[in-house]
PDB file of C-alpha atoms in Angstrom:
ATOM      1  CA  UNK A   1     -75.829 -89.794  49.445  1.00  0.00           C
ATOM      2  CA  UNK A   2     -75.403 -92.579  52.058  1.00  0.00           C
ATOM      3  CA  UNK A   3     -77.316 -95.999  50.815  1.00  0.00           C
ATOM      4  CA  UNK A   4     -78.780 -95.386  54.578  1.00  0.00           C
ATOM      5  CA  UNK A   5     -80.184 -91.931  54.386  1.00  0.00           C
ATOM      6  CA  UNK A   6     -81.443 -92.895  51.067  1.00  0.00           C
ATOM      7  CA  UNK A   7     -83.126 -95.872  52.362  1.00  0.00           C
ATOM      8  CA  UNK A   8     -84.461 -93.066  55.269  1.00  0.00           C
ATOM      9  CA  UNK A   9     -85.718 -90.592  52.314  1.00  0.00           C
ATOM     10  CA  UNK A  10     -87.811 -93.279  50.281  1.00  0.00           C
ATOM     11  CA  UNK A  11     -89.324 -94.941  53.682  1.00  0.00           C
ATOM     12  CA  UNK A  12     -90.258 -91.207  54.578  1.00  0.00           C
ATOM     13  CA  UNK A  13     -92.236 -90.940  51.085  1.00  0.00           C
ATOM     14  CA  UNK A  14     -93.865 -94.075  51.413  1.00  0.00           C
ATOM     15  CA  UNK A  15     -95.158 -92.323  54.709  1.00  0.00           C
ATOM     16  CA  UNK A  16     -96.329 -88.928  53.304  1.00  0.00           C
ATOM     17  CA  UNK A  17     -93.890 -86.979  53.644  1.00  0.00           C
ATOM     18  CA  UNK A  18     -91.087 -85.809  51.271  1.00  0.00           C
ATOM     19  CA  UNK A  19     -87.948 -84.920  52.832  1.00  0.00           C
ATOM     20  CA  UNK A  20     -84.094 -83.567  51.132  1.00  0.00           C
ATOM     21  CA  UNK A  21     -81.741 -85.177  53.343  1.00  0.00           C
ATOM     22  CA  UNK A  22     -78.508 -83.113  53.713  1.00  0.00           C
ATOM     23  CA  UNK A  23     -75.108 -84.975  54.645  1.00  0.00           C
ATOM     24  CA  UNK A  24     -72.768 -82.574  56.323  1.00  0.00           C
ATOM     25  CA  UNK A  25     -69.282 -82.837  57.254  1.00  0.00           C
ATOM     26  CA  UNK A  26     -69.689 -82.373  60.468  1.00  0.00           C
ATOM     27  CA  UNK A  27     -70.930 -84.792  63.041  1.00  0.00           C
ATOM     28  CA  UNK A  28     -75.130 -84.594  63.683  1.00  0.00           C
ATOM     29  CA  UNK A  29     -74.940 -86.988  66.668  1.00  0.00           C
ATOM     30  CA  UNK A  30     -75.590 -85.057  69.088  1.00  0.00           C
ATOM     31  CA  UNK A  31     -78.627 -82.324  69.427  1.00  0.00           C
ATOM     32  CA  UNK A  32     -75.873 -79.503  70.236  1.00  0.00           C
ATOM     33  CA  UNK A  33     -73.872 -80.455  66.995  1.00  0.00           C
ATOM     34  CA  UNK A  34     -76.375 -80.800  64.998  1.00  0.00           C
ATOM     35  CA  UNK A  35     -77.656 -77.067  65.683  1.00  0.00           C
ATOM     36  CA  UNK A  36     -74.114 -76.172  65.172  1.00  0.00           C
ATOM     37  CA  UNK A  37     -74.132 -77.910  61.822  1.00  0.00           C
ATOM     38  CA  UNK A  38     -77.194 -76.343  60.423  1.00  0.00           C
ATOM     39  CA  UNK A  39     -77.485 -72.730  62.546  1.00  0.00           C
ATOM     40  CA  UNK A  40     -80.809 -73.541  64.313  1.00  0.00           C
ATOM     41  CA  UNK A  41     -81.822 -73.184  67.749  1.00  0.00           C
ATOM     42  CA  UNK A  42     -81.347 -75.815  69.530  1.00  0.00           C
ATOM     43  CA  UNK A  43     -84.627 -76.336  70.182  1.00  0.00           C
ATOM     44  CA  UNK A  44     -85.176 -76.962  66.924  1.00  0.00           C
ATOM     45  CA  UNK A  45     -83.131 -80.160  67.151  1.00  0.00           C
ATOM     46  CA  UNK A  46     -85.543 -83.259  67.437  1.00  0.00           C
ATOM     47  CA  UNK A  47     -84.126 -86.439  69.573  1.00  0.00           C
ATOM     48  CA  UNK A  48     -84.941 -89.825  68.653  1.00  0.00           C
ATOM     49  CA  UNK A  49     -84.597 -91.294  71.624  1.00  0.00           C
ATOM     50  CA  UNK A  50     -85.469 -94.930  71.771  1.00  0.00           C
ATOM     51  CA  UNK A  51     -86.829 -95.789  75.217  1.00  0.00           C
ATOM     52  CA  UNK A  52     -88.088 -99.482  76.809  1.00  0.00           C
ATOM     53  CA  UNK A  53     -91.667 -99.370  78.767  1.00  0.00           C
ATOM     54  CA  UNK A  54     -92.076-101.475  82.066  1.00  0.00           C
ATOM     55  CA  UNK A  55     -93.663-104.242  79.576  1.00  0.00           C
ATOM     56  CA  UNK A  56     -90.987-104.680  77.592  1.00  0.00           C
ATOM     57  CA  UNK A  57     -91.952-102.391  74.873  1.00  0.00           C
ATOM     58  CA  UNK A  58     -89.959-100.133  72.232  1.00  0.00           C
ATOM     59  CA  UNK A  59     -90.958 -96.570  72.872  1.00  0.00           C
ATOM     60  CA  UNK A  60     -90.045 -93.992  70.572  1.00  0.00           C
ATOM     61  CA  UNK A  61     -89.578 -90.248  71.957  1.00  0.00           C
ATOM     62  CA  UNK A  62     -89.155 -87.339  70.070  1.00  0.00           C
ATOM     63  CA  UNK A  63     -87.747 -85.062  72.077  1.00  0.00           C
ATOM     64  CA  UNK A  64     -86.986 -80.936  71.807  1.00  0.00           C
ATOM     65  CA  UNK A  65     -83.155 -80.724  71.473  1.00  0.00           C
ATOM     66  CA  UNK A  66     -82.869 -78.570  74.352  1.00  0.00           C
ATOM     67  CA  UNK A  67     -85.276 -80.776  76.969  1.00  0.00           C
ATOM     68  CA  UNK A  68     -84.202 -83.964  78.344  1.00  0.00           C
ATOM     69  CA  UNK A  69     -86.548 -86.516  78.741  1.00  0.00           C
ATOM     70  CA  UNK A  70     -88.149 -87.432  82.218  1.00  0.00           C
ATOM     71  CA  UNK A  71     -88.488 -91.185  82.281  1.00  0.00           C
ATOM     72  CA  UNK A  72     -90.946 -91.036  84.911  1.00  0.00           C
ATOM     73  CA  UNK A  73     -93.616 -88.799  83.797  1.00  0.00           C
ATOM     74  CA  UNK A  74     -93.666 -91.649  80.942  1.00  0.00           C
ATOM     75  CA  UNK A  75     -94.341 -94.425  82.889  1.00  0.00           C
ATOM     76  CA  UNK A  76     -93.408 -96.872  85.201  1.00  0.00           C
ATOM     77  CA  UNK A  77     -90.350 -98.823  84.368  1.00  0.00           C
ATOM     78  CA  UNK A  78     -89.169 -97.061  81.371  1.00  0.00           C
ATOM     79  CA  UNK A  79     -85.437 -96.966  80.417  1.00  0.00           C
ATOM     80  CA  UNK A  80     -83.033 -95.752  77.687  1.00  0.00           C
ATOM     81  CA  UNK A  81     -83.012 -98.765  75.046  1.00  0.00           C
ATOM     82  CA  UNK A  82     -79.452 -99.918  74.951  1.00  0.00           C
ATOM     83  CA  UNK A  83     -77.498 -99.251  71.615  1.00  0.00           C
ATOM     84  CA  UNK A  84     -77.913-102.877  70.346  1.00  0.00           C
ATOM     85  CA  UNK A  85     -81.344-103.087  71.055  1.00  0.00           C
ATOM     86  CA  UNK A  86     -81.701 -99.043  68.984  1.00  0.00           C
ATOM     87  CA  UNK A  87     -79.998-100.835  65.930  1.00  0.00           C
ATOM     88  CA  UNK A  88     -82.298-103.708  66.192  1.00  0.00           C
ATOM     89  CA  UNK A  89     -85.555-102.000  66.505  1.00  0.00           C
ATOM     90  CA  UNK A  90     -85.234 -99.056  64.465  1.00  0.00           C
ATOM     91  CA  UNK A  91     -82.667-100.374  61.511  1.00  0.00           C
ATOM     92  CA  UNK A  92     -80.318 -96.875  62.215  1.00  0.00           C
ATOM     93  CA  UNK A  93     -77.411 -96.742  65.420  1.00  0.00           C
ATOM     94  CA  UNK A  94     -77.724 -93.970  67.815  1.00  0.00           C
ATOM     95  CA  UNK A  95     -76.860 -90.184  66.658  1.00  0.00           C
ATOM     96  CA  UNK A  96     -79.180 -90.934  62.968  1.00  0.00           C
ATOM     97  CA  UNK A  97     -82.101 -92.453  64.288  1.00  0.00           C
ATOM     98  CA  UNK A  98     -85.153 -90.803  62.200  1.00  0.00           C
ATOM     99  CA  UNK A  99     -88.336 -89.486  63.660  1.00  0.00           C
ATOM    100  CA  UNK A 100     -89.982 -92.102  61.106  1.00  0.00           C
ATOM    101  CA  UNK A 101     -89.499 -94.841  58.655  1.00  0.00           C
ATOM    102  CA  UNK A 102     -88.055 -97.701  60.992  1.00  0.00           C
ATOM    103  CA  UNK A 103     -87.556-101.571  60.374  1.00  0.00           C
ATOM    104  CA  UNK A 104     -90.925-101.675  62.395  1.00  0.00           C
ATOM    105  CA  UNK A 105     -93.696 -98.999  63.736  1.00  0.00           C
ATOM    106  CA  UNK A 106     -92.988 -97.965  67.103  1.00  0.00           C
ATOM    107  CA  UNK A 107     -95.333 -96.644  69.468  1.00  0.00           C
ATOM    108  CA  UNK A 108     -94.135 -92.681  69.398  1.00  0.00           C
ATOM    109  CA  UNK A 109     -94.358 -89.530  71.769  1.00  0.00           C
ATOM    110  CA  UNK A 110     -93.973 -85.831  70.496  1.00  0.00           C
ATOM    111  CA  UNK A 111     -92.548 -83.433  72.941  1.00  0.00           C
ATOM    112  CA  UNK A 112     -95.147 -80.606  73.186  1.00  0.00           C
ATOM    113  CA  UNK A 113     -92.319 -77.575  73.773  1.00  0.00           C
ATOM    114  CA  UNK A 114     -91.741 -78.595  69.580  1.00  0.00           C
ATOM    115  CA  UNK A 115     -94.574 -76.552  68.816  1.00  0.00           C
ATOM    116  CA  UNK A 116     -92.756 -73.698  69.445  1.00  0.00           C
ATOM    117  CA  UNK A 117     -91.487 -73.825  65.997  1.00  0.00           C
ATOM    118  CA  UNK A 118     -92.755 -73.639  62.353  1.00  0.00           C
ATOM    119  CA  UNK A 119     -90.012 -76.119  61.175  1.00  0.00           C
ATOM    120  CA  UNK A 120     -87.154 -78.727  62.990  1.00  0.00           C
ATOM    121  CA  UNK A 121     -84.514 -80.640  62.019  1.00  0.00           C
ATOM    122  CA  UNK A 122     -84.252 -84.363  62.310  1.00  0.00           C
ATOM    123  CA  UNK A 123     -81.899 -87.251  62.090  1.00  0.00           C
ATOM    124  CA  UNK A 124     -81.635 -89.389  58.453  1.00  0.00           C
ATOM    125  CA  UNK A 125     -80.469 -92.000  59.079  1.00  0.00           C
ATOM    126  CA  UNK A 126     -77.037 -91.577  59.801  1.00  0.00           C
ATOM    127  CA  UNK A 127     -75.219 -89.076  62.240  1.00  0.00           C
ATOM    128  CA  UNK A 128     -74.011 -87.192  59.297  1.00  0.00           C
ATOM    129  CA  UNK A 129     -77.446 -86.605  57.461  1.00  0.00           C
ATOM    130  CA  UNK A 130     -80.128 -84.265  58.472  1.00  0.00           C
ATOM    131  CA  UNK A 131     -83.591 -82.903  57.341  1.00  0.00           C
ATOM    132  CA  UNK A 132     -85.425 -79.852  58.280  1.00  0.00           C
ATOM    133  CA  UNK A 133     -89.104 -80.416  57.852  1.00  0.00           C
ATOM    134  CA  UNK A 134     -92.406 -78.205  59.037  1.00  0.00           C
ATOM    135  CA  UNK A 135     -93.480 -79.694  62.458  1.00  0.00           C
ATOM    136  CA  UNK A 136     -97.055 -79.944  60.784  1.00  0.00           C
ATOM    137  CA  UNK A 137     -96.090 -82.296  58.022  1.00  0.00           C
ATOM    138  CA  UNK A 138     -93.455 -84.488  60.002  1.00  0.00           C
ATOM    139  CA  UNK A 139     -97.004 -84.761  62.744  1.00  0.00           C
ATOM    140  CA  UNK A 140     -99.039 -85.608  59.951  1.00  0.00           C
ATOM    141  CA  UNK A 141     -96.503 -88.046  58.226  1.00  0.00           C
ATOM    142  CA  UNK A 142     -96.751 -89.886  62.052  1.00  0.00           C
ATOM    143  CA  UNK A 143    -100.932 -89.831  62.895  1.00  0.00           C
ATOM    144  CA  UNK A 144    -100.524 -92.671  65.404  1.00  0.00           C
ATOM    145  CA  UNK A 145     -98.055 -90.175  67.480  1.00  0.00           C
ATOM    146  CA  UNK A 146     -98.747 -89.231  70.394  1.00  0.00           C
ATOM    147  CA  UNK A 147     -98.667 -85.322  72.022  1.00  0.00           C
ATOM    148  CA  UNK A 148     -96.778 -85.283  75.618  1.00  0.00           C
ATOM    149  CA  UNK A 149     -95.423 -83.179  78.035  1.00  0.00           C
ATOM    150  CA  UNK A 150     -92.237 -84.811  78.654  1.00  0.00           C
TER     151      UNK A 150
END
């Protein structure tokens, strides 16, 4: 397994929750091939999608793979963090950025529409490794998180 999604799986434990991380052949980056990949929904799919608040701050939003985000109902001032800036923040690029385990904690929003299902995949640290986790435990590996219509 990648030294990355390794690094991903033993951050993960330290936080609760114990994960299998899968690397697939084909490309995870994006929510549609990543539902491809594994034959979910693509609802099932959770984006990690870093975000900047009007103060400056990293804002992490998990996000139902078939949603998109609306920057607005968020807050005033809040953009899409730049790819650099992902890297920096979380310690993972863009396309395998985890719903947990970062370089540093990060302020976090759940999409509500997720609780339409008993389980969803997630990024592992690279966009070639993936987990599928119960919502309940990934919410409970993440207590500071925060519920949101979004």
């Amino acid at each position: 397994m990648h030294a990355t999604a390794l690094r991903f799986q033993q951050r993960a434990r330290e936080q609760g929750l114990e994960v299998e991380p899968r690397e697939l052949s084909d490309s995870t980056r994006t929510a549609a091939e990543a539902a491809a990949a594994v034959g979910c929904d693509l609802g099932q799919i959770v984006k990690s999608v870093l975000l900047v608040d009007g103060e400056g701050e990293p804002l992490l939003c998990l996000c139902a793979g078939d949603r998109r985000i609306d920057l607005e109902a968020l807050g005033d001032g809040v953009v899409m963090a730049r790819g650099r800036e992902v890297k920096e923040l979380t310690g993972y690029a863009i396309g395998g950025v985890p719903p947990l385990g970062h370089d540093r904690p990060l302020r976090t929003v759940v999409d509500r529409s997720l609780q339409r299902f008993e389980t969803v995949w997630c990024a592992a640290g690279t966009p070639y490794a993936v987990f599928e986790v119960r919502l309940d435990d990934l919410l409970a590996a993440m207590p500071e998180a925060e519920p949101r219509d979004i």
